[in-house]
Coordinates of C-alpha atoms in Angstrom, one line a residue:
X1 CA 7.2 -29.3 -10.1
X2 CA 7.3 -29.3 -6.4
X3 CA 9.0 -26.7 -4.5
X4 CA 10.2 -26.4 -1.0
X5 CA 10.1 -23.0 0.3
X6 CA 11.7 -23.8 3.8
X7 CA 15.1 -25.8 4.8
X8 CA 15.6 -28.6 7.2
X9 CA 18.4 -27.4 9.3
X10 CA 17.4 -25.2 12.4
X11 CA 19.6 -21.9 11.3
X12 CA 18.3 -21.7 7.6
X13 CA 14.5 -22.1 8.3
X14 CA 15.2 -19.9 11.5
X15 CA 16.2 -16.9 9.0
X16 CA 13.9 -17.7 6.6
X17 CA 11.1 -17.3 9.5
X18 CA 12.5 -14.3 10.3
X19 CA 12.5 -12.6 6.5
X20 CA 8.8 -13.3 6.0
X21 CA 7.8 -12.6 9.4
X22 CA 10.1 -9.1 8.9
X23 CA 8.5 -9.0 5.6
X24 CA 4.8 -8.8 7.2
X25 CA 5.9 -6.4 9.3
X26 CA 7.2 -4.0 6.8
X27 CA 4.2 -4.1 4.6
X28 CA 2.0 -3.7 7.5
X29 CA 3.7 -0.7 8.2
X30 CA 3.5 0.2 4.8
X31 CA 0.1 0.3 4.8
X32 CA -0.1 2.4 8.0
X33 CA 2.1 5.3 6.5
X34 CA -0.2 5.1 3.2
X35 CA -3.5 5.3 5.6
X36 CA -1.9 8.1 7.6
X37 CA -0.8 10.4 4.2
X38 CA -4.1 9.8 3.1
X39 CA -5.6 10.9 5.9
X40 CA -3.5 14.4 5.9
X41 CA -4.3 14.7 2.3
X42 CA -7.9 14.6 2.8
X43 CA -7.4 17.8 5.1
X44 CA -7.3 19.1 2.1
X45 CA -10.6 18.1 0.9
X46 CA -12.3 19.0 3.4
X47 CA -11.0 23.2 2.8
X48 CA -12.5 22.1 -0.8
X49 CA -15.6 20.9 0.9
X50 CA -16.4 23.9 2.9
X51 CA -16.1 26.6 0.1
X52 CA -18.8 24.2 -2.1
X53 CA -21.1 24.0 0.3
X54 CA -20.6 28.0 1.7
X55 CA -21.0 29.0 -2.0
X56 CA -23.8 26.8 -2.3
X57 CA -25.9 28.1 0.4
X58 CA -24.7 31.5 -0.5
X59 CA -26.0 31.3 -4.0
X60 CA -29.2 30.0 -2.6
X61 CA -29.7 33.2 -0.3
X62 CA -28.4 35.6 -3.3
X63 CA -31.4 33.7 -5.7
X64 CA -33.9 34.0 -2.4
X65 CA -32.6 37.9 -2.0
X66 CA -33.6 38.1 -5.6
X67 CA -36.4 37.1 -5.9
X68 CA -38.0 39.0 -3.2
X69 CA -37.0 42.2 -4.5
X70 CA -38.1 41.3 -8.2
X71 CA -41.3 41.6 -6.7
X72 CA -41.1 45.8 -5.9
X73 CA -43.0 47.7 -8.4
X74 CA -41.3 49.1 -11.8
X75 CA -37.7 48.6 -10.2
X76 CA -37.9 44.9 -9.3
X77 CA -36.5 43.4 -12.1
X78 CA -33.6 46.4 -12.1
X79 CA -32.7 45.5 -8.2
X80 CA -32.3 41.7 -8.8
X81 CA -29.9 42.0 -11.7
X82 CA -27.0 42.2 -8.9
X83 CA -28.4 39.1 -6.9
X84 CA -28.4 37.4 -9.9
X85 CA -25.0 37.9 -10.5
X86 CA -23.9 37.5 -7.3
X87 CA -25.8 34.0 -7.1
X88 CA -24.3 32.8 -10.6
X89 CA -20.8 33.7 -8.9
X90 CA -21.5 31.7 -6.0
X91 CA -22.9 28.8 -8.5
X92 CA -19.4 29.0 -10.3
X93 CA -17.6 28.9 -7.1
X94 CA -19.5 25.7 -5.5
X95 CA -18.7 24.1 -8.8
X96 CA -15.2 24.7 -8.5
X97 CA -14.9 23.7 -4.9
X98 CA -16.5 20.5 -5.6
X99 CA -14.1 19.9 -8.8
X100 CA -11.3 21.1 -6.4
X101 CA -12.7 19.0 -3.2
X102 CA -12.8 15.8 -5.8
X103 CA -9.1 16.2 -7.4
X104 CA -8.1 16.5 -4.0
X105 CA -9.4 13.1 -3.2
X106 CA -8.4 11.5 -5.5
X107 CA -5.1 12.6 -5.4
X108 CA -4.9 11.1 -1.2
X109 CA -6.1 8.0 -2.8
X110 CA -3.6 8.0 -5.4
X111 CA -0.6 9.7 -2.8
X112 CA -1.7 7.2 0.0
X113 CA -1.5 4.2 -2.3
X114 CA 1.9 5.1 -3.5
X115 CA 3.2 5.7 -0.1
X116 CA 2.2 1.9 0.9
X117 CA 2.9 0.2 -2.7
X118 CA 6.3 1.5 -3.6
X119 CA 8.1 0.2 -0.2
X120 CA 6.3 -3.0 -0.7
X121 CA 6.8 -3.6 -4.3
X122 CA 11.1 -2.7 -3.6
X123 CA 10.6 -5.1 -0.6
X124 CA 8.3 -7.4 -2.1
X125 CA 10.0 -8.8 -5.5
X126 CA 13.4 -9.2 -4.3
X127 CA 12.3 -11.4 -1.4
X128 CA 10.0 -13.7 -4.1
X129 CA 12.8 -13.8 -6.5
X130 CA 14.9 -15.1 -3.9
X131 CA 12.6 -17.0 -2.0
X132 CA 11.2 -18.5 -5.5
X133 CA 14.7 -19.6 -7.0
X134 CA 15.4 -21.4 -3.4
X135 CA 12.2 -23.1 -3.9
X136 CA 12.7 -24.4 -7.2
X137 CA 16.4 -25.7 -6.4
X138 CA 15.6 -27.0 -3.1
X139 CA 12.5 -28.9 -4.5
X140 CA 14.8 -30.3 -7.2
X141 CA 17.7 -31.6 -4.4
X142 CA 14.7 -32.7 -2.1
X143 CA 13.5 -35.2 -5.1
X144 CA 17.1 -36.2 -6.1
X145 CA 17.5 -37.0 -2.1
X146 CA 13.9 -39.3 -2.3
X147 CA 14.8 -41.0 -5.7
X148 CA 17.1 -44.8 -5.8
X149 CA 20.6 -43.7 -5.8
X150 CA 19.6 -40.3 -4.7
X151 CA 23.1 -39.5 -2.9
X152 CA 25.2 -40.8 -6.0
X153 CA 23.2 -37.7 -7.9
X154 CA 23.4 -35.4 -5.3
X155 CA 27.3 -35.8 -4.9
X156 CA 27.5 -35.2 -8.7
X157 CA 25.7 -32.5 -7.6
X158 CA 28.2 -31.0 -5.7
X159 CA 31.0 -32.1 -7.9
X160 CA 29.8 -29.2 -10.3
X161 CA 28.9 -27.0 -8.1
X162 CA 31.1 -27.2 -5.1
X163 CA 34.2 -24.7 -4.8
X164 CA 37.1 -26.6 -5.2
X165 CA 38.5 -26.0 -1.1
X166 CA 35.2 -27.7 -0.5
X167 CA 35.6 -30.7 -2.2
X168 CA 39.6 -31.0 -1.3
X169 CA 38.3 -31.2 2.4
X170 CA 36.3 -34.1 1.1
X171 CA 38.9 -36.0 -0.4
X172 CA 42.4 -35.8 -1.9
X173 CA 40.7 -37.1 -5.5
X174 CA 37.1 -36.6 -4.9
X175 CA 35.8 -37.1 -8.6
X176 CA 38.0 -40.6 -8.9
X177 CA 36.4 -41.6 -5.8
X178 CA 32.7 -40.9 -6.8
X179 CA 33.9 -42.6 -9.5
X180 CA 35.0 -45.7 -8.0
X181 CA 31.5 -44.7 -5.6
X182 CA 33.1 -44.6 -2.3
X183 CA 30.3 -44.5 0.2
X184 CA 32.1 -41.9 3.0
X185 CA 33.0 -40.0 0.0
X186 CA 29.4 -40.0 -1.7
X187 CA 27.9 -39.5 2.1
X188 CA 30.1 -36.4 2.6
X189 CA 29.7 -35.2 -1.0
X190 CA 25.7 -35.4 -0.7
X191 CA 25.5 -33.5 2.6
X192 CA 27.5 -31.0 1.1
X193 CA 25.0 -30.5 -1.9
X194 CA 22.1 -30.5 0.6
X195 CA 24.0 -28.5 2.9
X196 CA 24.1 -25.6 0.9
X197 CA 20.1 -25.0 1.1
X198 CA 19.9 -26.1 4.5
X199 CA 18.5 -29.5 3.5
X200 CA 19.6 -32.9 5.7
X201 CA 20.8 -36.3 4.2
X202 CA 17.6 -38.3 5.8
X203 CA 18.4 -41.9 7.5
X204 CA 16.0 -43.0 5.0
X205 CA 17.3 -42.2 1.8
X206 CA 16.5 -44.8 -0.7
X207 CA 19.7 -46.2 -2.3
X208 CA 19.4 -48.5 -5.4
X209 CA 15.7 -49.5 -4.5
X210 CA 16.3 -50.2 -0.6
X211 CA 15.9 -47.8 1.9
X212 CA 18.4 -47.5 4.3
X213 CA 16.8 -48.2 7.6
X214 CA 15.5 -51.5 6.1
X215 CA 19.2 -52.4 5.6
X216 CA 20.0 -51.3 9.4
X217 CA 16.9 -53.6 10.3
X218 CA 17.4 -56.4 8.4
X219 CA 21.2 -56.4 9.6
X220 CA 20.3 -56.8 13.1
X221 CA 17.5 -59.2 12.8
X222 CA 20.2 -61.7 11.2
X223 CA 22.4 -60.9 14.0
X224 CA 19.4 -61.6 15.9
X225 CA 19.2 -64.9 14.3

């Protein structure tokens, strides 16, 4: 299945340009809000980090404090007892910083990947939807244009699909003169099919196994002759 993802005509691949290049943009600055609210999360963290490591260091001195005075005769082991305490406290409250310093981590992780996926994702799909259906159809009118009586199809084409103002511009009785395949009205019926994705009616179309241009050549080399 081939697709074409851009037109022919100027305007439509123009705008099309535009809405990826505008898409880029926007997810790039997706990304930068997501790095930025991750960044002011971890602000955070680093409040978590501090009271782990000061209740680290302060159990470490409470456990010092009690050792040295476990080592005063008959009342060392009485005058630790509230080191002790005060270094299991400390203990608890380093562990809590560090469970409270890793929550908080992952939770910028989590906040700063929402704040860059969520525009992207709203952004994202609708633009591949659309771009993905213009692809399919345009890729199918692009073949139909390529094949041997490419422009008969393509007017059918726009027979069916073709609001009916459009096709009265084209002709009075437009269907009874595909039918009776009048070449102006085929032409015009065609471009109008391709018209719609921004596509052109190329020079070289081939028509029932000839290409046109070898018509237009072979036409003046008789003249020629």
């Amino acid at each position: 299945m081939g697709l074409k993802f851009y037109a022919d005509r100027g305007s439509r691949r123009t705008r099309q340009i535009v809405a990826d290049v505008a898409l880029a943009l926007w997810c790039v600055l997706a990304i930068w809000a997501g790095t930025v609210v991750h960044d002011r999360a971890l602000v955070a963290q680093s409040g978590a980090q501090k009271l782990e490591h000061g209740s680290s260091s302060l159990a470490l001195d409470m456990t010092d404090a009690a050792n040295a005075v476990a080592k005063v005769p008959f009342v060392g082991s009485e005058v630790r007892t509230p080191f002790d305490k005060a270094a299991g406290t400390a203990t608890d409250m380093a562990g809590s910083g560090h469970d409270l310093a890793t929550g908080l981590g992952r939770f910028a992780v989590l906040l700063g990947v929402l704040t860059a996926a969520l525009p992207i994702v709203l952004a994202l799909v609708p633009w591949l939807l659309t771009r993905l259906r213009y692809a399919v159809t345009a890729g199918r009118l692009a073949r139909l244009r390529s094949m041997p009586g490419g422009r008969r199809l393509l007017a059918l084409e726009a027979l069916t699909s073709a609001s009916p103002r459009a096709l009265a511009a084209i002709d009075d009785d437009v269907a009874r003169a595909w039918q009776d395949d009048d070449p102006e009205a085929t032409r015009k019926l065609a471009d109008l099919s391709l018209t719609t994705y921004g596509l052109r009616l190329r020079d070289d179309v081939v028509e029932n196994g000839v290409r046109e241009e070898d018509v237009i050549d072979g036409s003046a080399t008789d003249a020629e002759e």
